[in-house]
mmCIF file of C-alpha atoms in Angstrom:
data_model
loop_
_atom_site.group_PDB
_atom_site.id
_atom_site.type_symbol
_atom_site.label_atom_id
_atom_site.label_comp_id
_atom_site.label_asym_id
_atom_site.label_seq_id
_atom_site.Cartn_x
_atom_site.Cartn_y
_atom_site.Cartn_z
ATOM 1 C CA MET P 1 34.376 40.563 2.962
ATOM 2 C CA THR P 2 35.381 38.754 -0.459
ATOM 3 C CA LEU P 3 34.932 35.371 1.081
ATOM 4 C CA LEU P 4 33.229 33.955 -2.044
ATOM 5 C CA PHE P 5 36.002 35.198 -4.212
ATOM 6 C CA VAL P 6 39.032 33.616 -2.337
ATOM 7 C CA ARG P 7 38.414 30.004 -3.601
ATOM 8 C CA ASN P 8 37.360 31.248 -7.020
ATOM 9 C CA VAL P 9 40.691 33.001 -7.753
ATOM 10 C CA VAL P 10 42.323 29.576 -8.553
ATOM 11 C CA THR P 11 39.730 28.593 -11.089
ATOM 12 C CA ARG P 12 39.560 31.991 -12.698
ATOM 13 C CA LEU P 13 43.323 32.545 -12.914
ATOM 14 C CA ARG P 14 44.233 28.799 -13.555
ATOM 15 C CA ILE P 15 48.081 29.594 -12.707
ATOM 16 C CA ILE P 16 49.912 27.805 -10.074
ATOM 17 C CA VAL P 17 51.280 30.813 -8.329
ATOM 18 C CA ALA P 18 47.746 31.944 -7.303
ATOM 19 C CA LEU P 19 46.938 28.675 -6.083
ATOM 20 C CA LEU P 20 50.045 28.797 -3.732
ATOM 21 C CA LEU P 21 49.512 32.348 -2.812
ATOM 22 C CA LEU P 22 45.858 31.646 -1.712
ATOM 23 C CA THR P 23 46.646 28.173 -0.153
ATOM 24 C CA PRO P 24 44.794 29.297 2.919
ATOM 25 C CA ALA P 25 41.611 29.148 0.990
ATOM 26 C CA LEU P 26 41.899 25.698 -0.219
ATOM 27 C CA LEU P 27 42.774 23.822 3.113
ATOM 28 C CA THR P 28 40.454 22.958 6.021
ATOM 29 C CA GLY P 29 42.708 23.332 9.044
ATOM 30 C CA CYS P 30 45.995 24.563 10.273
ATOM 31 C CA SER P 31 47.854 21.619 10.236
ATOM 32 C CA ALA P 32 46.540 20.720 6.658
ATOM 33 C CA LEU P 33 47.861 24.187 5.514
ATOM 34 C CA ARG P 34 51.255 23.771 6.876
ATOM 35 C CA PHE P 35 51.693 20.350 5.530
ATOM 36 C CA GLY P 36 50.175 21.376 2.197
ATOM 37 C CA TYR P 37 52.475 24.388 2.018
ATOM 38 C CA ASN P 38 55.532 22.297 2.719
ATOM 39 C CA GLN P 39 54.575 19.741 0.032
ATOM 40 C CA ALA P 40 53.759 22.409 -2.523
ATOM 41 C CA PRO P 41 56.887 22.442 -4.533
ATOM 42 C CA GLU P 42 56.682 18.893 -5.254
ATOM 43 C CA LEU P 43 52.964 19.264 -6.116
ATOM 44 C CA ALA P 44 53.717 22.089 -8.283
ATOM 45 C CA PHE P 45 56.222 20.136 -10.260
ATOM 46 C CA TRP P 46 53.834 17.384 -10.679
ATOM 47 C CA TRP P 47 51.109 19.768 -11.906
ATOM 48 C CA LEU P 48 53.338 21.416 -14.591
ATOM 49 C CA ASP P 49 54.909 17.963 -15.491
ATOM 50 C CA GLY P 50 51.071 16.948 -16.161
ATOM 51 C CA TYR P 51 50.958 19.457 -18.977
ATOM 52 C CA ALA P 52 54.560 19.315 -20.394
ATOM 53 C CA ASP P 53 55.729 15.948 -19.694
ATOM 54 C CA PHE P 54 59.396 17.093 -18.962
ATOM 55 C CA ASP P 55 62.292 15.017 -19.716
ATOM 56 C CA GLU P 56 65.089 14.396 -17.127
ATOM 57 C CA VAL P 57 66.996 17.598 -17.820
ATOM 58 C CA GLN P 58 64.017 19.770 -17.921
ATOM 59 C CA SER P 59 62.709 18.034 -14.549
ATOM 60 C CA ARG P 60 65.910 19.138 -12.739
ATOM 61 C CA GLN P 61 65.548 22.578 -14.164
ATOM 62 C CA ALA P 62 62.016 22.852 -13.268
ATOM 63 C CA ARG P 63 62.386 21.757 -9.737
ATOM 64 C CA GLU P 64 65.251 24.038 -9.077
ATOM 65 C CA ARG P 65 63.148 27.000 -10.391
ATOM 66 C CA ILE P 66 60.057 26.095 -8.408
ATOM 67 C CA ALA P 67 62.510 25.619 -5.272
ATOM 68 C CA GLN P 68 63.771 29.067 -5.777
ATOM 69 C CA TRP P 69 60.366 30.587 -6.133
ATOM 70 C CA PHE P 70 59.163 28.937 -3.081
ATOM 71 C CA ALA P 71 62.021 30.039 -1.077
ATOM 72 C CA TRP P 72 61.241 33.804 -2.223
ATOM 73 C CA HIS P 73 57.572 33.460 -1.516
ATOM 74 C CA ARG P 74 58.131 31.775 1.949
ATOM 75 C CA ARG P 75 60.611 34.546 3.092
ATOM 76 C CA SER P 76 58.983 37.802 1.424
ATOM 77 C CA GLN P 77 55.215 36.868 0.758
ATOM 78 C CA LEU P 78 53.989 34.785 3.436
ATOM 79 C CA PRO P 79 54.367 37.528 6.185
ATOM 80 C CA ASP P 80 52.662 39.891 3.928
ATOM 81 C CA ALA P 81 49.745 37.585 3.481
ATOM 82 C CA ALA P 82 49.578 36.904 7.211
ATOM 83 C CA ALA P 83 49.234 40.470 7.779
ATOM 84 C CA LEU P 84 46.409 40.589 5.503
ATOM 85 C CA LEU P 85 44.648 37.722 7.092
ATOM 86 C CA ALA P 86 44.841 39.561 10.313
ATOM 87 C CA ARG P 87 43.045 42.450 9.005
ATOM 88 C CA MET P 88 40.419 40.048 7.451
ATOM 89 C CA HIS P 89 40.281 38.330 10.895
ATOM 90 C CA SER P 90 39.203 41.899 12.331
ATOM 91 C CA GLU P 91 36.987 43.113 9.639
ATOM 92 C CA VAL P 92 34.865 39.869 8.991
ATOM 93 C CA LEU P 93 33.243 40.318 12.492
ATOM 94 C CA ALA P 94 31.469 43.590 11.187
ATOM 95 C CA ASP P 95 29.033 44.327 8.145
ATOM 96 C CA THR P 96 30.583 45.122 4.871
ATOM 97 C CA SER P 97 30.109 46.825 1.851
ATOM 98 C CA PRO P 98 30.505 46.119 -2.064
ATOM 99 C CA ASP P 99 33.268 48.592 -2.291
ATOM 100 C CA ARG P 100 35.192 47.096 0.661
ATOM 101 C CA ALA P 101 34.678 43.552 -0.888
ATOM 102 C CA CYS P 102 36.033 44.772 -4.039
ATOM 103 C CA ARG P 103 39.112 46.353 -2.311
ATOM 104 C CA TRP P 104 39.764 42.878 -0.652
ATOM 105 C CA TRP P 105 39.478 41.132 -4.052
ATOM 106 C CA SER P 106 41.996 43.947 -5.545
ATOM 107 C CA GLU P 107 44.436 43.356 -2.562
ATOM 108 C CA TRP P 108 44.667 39.388 -3.173
ATOM 109 C CA ARG P 109 44.892 39.814 -6.784
ATOM 110 C CA GLN P 110 47.764 42.283 -6.486
ATOM 111 C CA ARG P 111 49.653 39.674 -4.442
ATOM 112 C CA ALA P 112 48.776 36.987 -7.097
ATOM 113 C CA GLU P 113 50.331 39.410 -9.918
ATOM 114 C CA THR P 114 53.353 39.851 -7.797
ATOM 115 C CA ALA P 115 53.858 36.006 -7.266
ATOM 116 C CA ALA P 116 53.265 35.460 -11.068
ATOM 117 C CA GLU P 117 55.960 38.137 -12.038
ATOM 118 C CA GLN P 118 58.426 36.410 -9.856
ATOM 119 C CA ALA P 119 57.619 33.050 -11.532
ATOM 120 C CA LEU P 120 58.343 34.394 -15.085
ATOM 121 C CA PRO P 121 62.187 34.167 -15.281
ATOM 122 C CA GLY P 122 62.224 30.547 -14.424
ATOM 123 C CA ALA P 123 59.327 29.843 -16.719
ATOM 124 C CA ALA P 124 61.347 31.481 -19.468
ATOM 125 C CA ASP P 125 64.131 29.185 -18.861
ATOM 126 C CA VAL P 126 61.921 26.173 -19.112
ATOM 127 C CA VAL P 127 59.575 26.986 -21.992
ATOM 128 C CA THR P 128 62.337 27.708 -24.554
ATOM 129 C CA THR P 129 63.393 23.963 -24.193
ATOM 130 C CA LEU P 130 60.134 22.409 -25.104
ATOM 131 C CA THR P 131 59.718 19.983 -27.908
ATOM 132 C CA PRO P 132 57.116 20.029 -30.411
ATOM 133 C CA ALA P 133 55.769 16.748 -28.930
ATOM 134 C CA GLN P 134 55.759 18.340 -25.498
ATOM 135 C CA ILE P 135 53.708 21.216 -26.699
ATOM 136 C CA GLN P 136 51.182 18.803 -28.327
ATOM 137 C CA HIS P 137 51.077 17.181 -24.825
ATOM 138 C CA VAL P 138 50.127 20.559 -23.400
ATOM 139 C CA GLU P 139 47.361 20.696 -26.380
ATOM 140 C CA ARG P 140 45.985 17.260 -25.126
ATOM 141 C CA ARG P 141 45.872 18.212 -21.709
ATOM 142 C CA TYR P 142 43.989 21.454 -22.482
ATOM 143 C CA ALA P 143 41.459 19.434 -24.431
ATOM 144 C CA ARG P 144 40.852 17.174 -21.339
ATOM 145 C CA ASN P 145 40.468 20.376 -19.394
ATOM 146 C CA ASN P 146 37.882 21.732 -21.646
ATOM 147 C CA ASP P 147 36.031 18.346 -21.470
ATOM 148 C CA GLU P 148 35.915 18.968 -17.705
ATOM 149 C CA PHE P 149 34.839 22.393 -18.074
ATOM 150 C CA ARG P 150 31.940 21.352 -20.141
ATOM 151 C CA ARG P 151 30.717 18.837 -17.823
ATOM 152 C CA ASP P 152 31.100 21.186 -14.882
ATOM 153 C CA PHE P 153 29.708 24.366 -16.406
ATOM 154 C CA LEU P 154 27.884 23.791 -19.768
ATOM 155 C CA ASP P 155 25.167 21.530 -18.891
ATOM 156 C CA LYS P 156 22.524 21.815 -21.670
ATOM 157 C CA ASP P 157 19.753 21.787 -19.145
ATOM 158 C CA PRO P 158 19.416 25.453 -17.903
ATOM 159 C CA ALA P 159 17.681 24.323 -14.662
ATOM 160 C CA ARG P 160 20.357 21.982 -14.111
ATOM 161 C CA ARG P 161 23.103 24.295 -14.776
ATOM 162 C CA LEU P 162 21.604 26.794 -12.382
ATOM 163 C CA GLU P 163 21.286 24.322 -9.780
ATOM 164 C CA ARG P 164 25.019 23.434 -9.750
ATOM 165 C CA SER P 165 25.876 27.003 -9.708
ATOM 166 C CA VAL P 166 23.872 27.435 -6.672
ATOM 167 C CA GLU P 167 25.511 24.499 -4.928
ATOM 168 C CA ARG P 168 28.917 25.788 -5.715
ATOM 169 C CA ALA P 169 28.155 29.011 -4.338
ATOM 170 C CA VAL P 170 26.523 27.661 -1.084
ATOM 171 C CA GLU P 171 29.707 25.306 -0.718
ATOM 172 C CA ARG P 172 32.030 28.372 -0.847
ATOM 173 C CA ALA P 173 29.984 30.318 1.636
ATOM 174 C CA GLU P 174 29.727 27.363 3.974
ATOM 175 C CA PHE P 175 33.381 26.689 3.679
ATOM 176 C CA PHE P 176 33.886 30.029 5.746
ATOM 177 C CA TYR P 177 30.651 30.418 7.800
ATOM 178 C CA GLY P 178 29.509 26.884 8.532
ATOM 179 C CA THR P 179 26.006 25.591 7.585
ATOM 180 C CA LEU P 180 23.695 28.320 6.002
ATOM 181 C CA ASP P 181 20.082 28.697 7.137
ATOM 182 C CA GLU P 182 17.159 28.231 4.785
ATOM 183 C CA GLY P 183 16.901 32.107 4.186
ATOM 184 C CA GLN P 184 20.670 32.306 3.630
ATOM 185 C CA ARG P 185 20.392 29.431 0.954
ATOM 186 C CA ALA P 186 17.513 31.349 -0.572
ATOM 187 C CA LEU P 187 19.514 34.484 -0.601
ATOM 188 C CA VAL P 188 22.500 32.808 -2.444
ATOM 189 C CA ALA P 189 20.043 31.110 -4.960
ATOM 190 C CA ARG P 190 18.583 34.538 -5.919
ATOM 191 C CA GLY P 191 22.084 36.062 -6.198
ATOM 192 C CA VAL P 192 23.251 33.229 -8.333
ATOM 193 C CA ALA P 193 20.120 33.440 -10.599
ATOM 194 C CA ALA P 194 20.402 37.100 -11.132
ATOM 195 C CA SER P 195 24.234 37.054 -11.727
ATOM 196 C CA PRO P 196 25.505 38.312 -14.930
ATOM 197 C CA PHE P 197 27.824 35.192 -15.187
ATOM 198 C CA ASP P 198 27.972 33.732 -18.670
ATOM 199 C CA ALA P 199 29.691 30.220 -18.791
ATOM 200 C CA GLU P 200 29.758 30.274 -22.595
ATOM 201 C CA ALA P 201 31.718 33.567 -22.660
ATOM 202 C CA TRP P 202 34.195 32.398 -20.093
ATOM 203 C CA ASN P 203 34.735 29.302 -22.115
ATOM 204 C CA ALA P 204 35.267 31.053 -25.418
ATOM 205 C CA GLU P 205 37.829 33.192 -23.465
ATOM 206 C CA ARG P 206 39.433 30.225 -22.046
ATOM 207 C CA VAL P 207 39.812 28.561 -25.238
ATOM 208 C CA GLN P 208 41.253 31.559 -26.866
ATOM 209 C CA ARG P 209 43.838 32.054 -24.272
ATOM 210 C CA GLN P 210 44.700 28.227 -24.794
ATOM 211 C CA GLN P 211 45.320 28.739 -28.394
ATOM 212 C CA GLU P 212 47.386 31.949 -27.695
ATOM 213 C CA ALA P 213 49.553 29.864 -25.159
ATOM 214 C CA LEU P 214 50.311 27.424 -27.557
ATOM 215 C CA GLN P 215 51.089 29.742 -30.232
ATOM 216 C CA LEU P 216 53.337 31.355 -27.920
ATOM 217 C CA LEU P 217 54.961 28.073 -26.833
ATOM 218 C CA ARG P 218 55.820 27.134 -30.375
ATOM 219 C CA ARG P 219 57.320 30.553 -31.090
ATOM 220 C CA LEU P 220 59.581 30.557 -28.194
ATOM 221 C CA ALA P 221 60.638 26.973 -28.567
ATOM 222 C CA ASN P 222 61.117 26.452 -32.385
ATOM 223 C CA PRO P 223 63.852 27.654 -32.612
ATOM 224 C CA PRO P 224 64.587 28.651 -28.895
ATOM 225 C CA ALA P 225 64.364 32.160 -28.371
ATOM 226 C CA GLU P 226 66.711 34.327 -26.423
ATOM 227 C CA ARG P 227 65.828 34.425 -22.647
ATOM 228 C CA ASP P 228 65.099 38.113 -22.591
ATOM 229 C CA THR P 229 62.725 37.612 -25.571
ATOM 230 C CA ALA P 230 61.151 34.759 -23.837
ATOM 231 C CA LEU P 231 60.597 36.797 -20.640
ATOM 232 C CA ALA P 232 59.129 39.768 -22.467
ATOM 233 C CA ALA P 233 56.517 37.397 -24.238
ATOM 234 C CA LEU P 234 55.737 35.538 -21.292
ATOM 235 C CA ARG P 235 54.973 38.907 -19.522
ATOM 236 C CA ALA P 236 52.850 40.185 -22.051
ATOM 237 C CA TYR P 237 50.888 37.041 -22.233
ATOM 238 C CA MET P 238 50.522 37.140 -18.361
ATOM 239 C CA ALA P 239 49.274 40.681 -18.627
ATOM 240 C CA HIS P 240 46.394 39.496 -20.957
ATOM 241 C CA LEU P 241 45.469 36.823 -18.375
ATOM 242 C CA TRP P 242 44.869 39.760 -15.790
ATOM 243 C CA ARG P 243 43.111 42.080 -18.420
ATOM 244 C CA SER P 244 41.803 40.469 -21.661
ATOM 245 C CA PRO P 245 42.894 42.084 -24.955
ATOM 246 C CA ARG P 246 39.460 41.559 -26.026
ATOM 247 C CA GLU P 247 37.064 44.597 -25.024
ATOM 248 C CA PRO P 248 33.785 42.704 -24.926
ATOM 249 C CA TYR P 249 35.252 40.243 -22.673
ATOM 250 C CA ARG P 250 36.816 42.974 -20.527
ATOM 251 C CA ARG P 251 33.583 44.788 -20.230
ATOM 252 C CA TYR P 252 31.896 41.479 -19.318
ATOM 253 C CA GLN P 253 34.495 40.785 -16.584
ATOM 254 C CA GLU P 254 34.287 44.227 -15.082
ATOM 255 C CA LYS P 255 30.500 43.887 -14.777
ATOM 256 C CA LEU P 256 30.831 40.499 -13.316
ATOM 257 C CA GLU P 257 33.465 41.453 -10.663
ATOM 258 C CA ALA P 258 31.133 44.550 -9.706
ATOM 259 C CA TYR P 259 28.286 42.120 -9.298
ATOM 260 C CA ASN P 260 30.252 39.814 -7.328
ATOM 261 C CA CYS P 261 31.449 42.506 -4.778
ATOM 262 C CA SER P 262 27.809 43.229 -4.148
ATOM 263 C CA PHE P 263 26.704 39.723 -3.970
ATOM 264 C CA ALA P 264 29.534 38.926 -1.592
ATOM 265 C CA ALA P 265 28.742 41.760 0.597
ATOM 266 C CA SER P 266 25.007 40.756 0.719
ATOM 267 C CA VAL P 267 25.720 37.357 1.676
ATOM 268 C CA HIS P 268 28.198 38.314 4.363
ATOM 269 C CA ASN P 269 25.609 40.910 5.861
ATOM 270 C CA SER P 270 23.099 38.041 6.045
ATOM 271 C CA THR P 271 25.409 35.983 8.652
ATOM 272 C CA THR P 272 25.128 35.652 12.260
ATOM 273 C CA PRO P 273 27.543 36.536 14.955
ATOM 274 C CA ALA P 274 28.437 32.873 15.208
ATOM 275 C CA GLN P 275 29.146 32.377 11.544
ATOM 276 C CA ARG P 276 31.115 35.411 11.379
ATOM 277 C CA GLN P 277 33.291 34.072 14.492
ATOM 278 C CA ALA P 278 33.820 30.845 12.734
ATOM 279 C CA ALA P 279 35.083 32.668 9.790
ATOM 280 C CA ALA P 280 37.488 34.738 11.771
ATOM 281 C CA ALA P 281 38.701 31.838 13.470
ATOM 282 C CA LYS P 282 39.694 30.318 10.118
ATOM 283 C CA PHE P 283 41.502 33.514 9.336
ATOM 284 C CA LYS P 284 43.250 33.542 12.493
ATOM 285 C CA GLY P 285 44.265 29.850 12.111
ATOM 286 C CA TRP P 286 45.623 30.680 8.720
ATOM 287 C CA GLU P 287 47.421 33.723 9.967
ATOM 288 C CA VAL P 288 49.208 31.898 12.577
ATOM 289 C CA ASP P 289 50.176 29.007 10.199
ATOM 290 C CA LEU P 290 51.791 31.406 7.715
ATOM 291 C CA ARG P 291 53.683 33.309 10.260
ATOM 292 C CA ALA P 292 55.119 29.911 11.475
ATOM 293 C CA LEU P 293 55.805 28.807 7.959
ATOM 294 C CA ALA P 294 57.656 32.232 7.063
ATOM 295 C CA ALA P 295 59.611 31.932 10.144
ATOM 296 C CA SER P 296 60.955 28.469 9.205
ATOM 297 C CA ALA P 297 62.402 30.000 5.823
ATOM 298 C CA GLU P 298 66.071 29.337 5.560
#
C-alpha cells in the first residue's frame, strides 16, 4: 500500500486541491473528517488569502469560486474517493508489492490532477486581478515558507537531519498502523538512510517553481490577461508541477518515487495482522464518512 505516500502528497504538491482531495489522510477520526471537510471552503479561503491578501471584491470572488469547486468535488469526487478507499480497505490486509504501491500512488495522483484542473478556471478569474503589491505579498509568503523548509529539512548537521527524516517516516507509518515495534522502526531507519531523497534538490526545484509562479502572476495581472490566456498559462504551469520541465529533476523524481514504492511495500509487509486491521479500520471509517458527505450534496 502507498500508506507512506498519502500524507506526503500535500507537502509535495503544495496545492490546496490535493490537500482537500486527500483530507482522509490528514484527520484522525471520522467526526474530524466530516467536520474538517465541511469547514474546508472557509479554510481554503483563508489559506489563499494568506498568500494574496485579497481586497473585498477579490474576497467575494474567491469565496464564490471556492464554493463552486467544493460543490463539484462533493458531488462528483467524493463517491469516487470512497470507492477507492473501499478497495484499499480490502487490500491493506494482504502483503503488497512495489508495483502495487506505485499503482496506488498513481491513482491518488490522477485524482489530484483532476481536482486541480477543475480549480483552474476559478483561479484564472482571480489571478488576473492581483495588484503588484499583492504579488509582492505572495513573494514574502514564499520567503517565510522557505525559512520553514530550511529549518525542517536542511539542518547543517547530517546526523540530525537523518534523525528528523526517520522521525517523520515513523510518524507517518504509525498514523496508519499504530505503534511500530523495534524491528519495524529499524527497518524504517534503514530505508530512510538508503533513500535517494535529496532535500537540496527538492528545495532548488521549489524555489525555481516559486520564481516561475511570480513571473506568471506578474505577466497575467499587469495588464490583466484575457481569461482564456490566463487559463492556458495556468494549465501549463500546473503541468510543470506534476512533471518538472527540468530533466535532471525529472530523473531524480522518478528514481525517488520508484524507491518509495519499494520502501512503502517493505514497511507494509513487515506489519502484523493487528496493525493491518488498524489501517483497514481507518480506511473503512473514511469511506463511510466520504459517502455521508457526498450524500449531503445539494
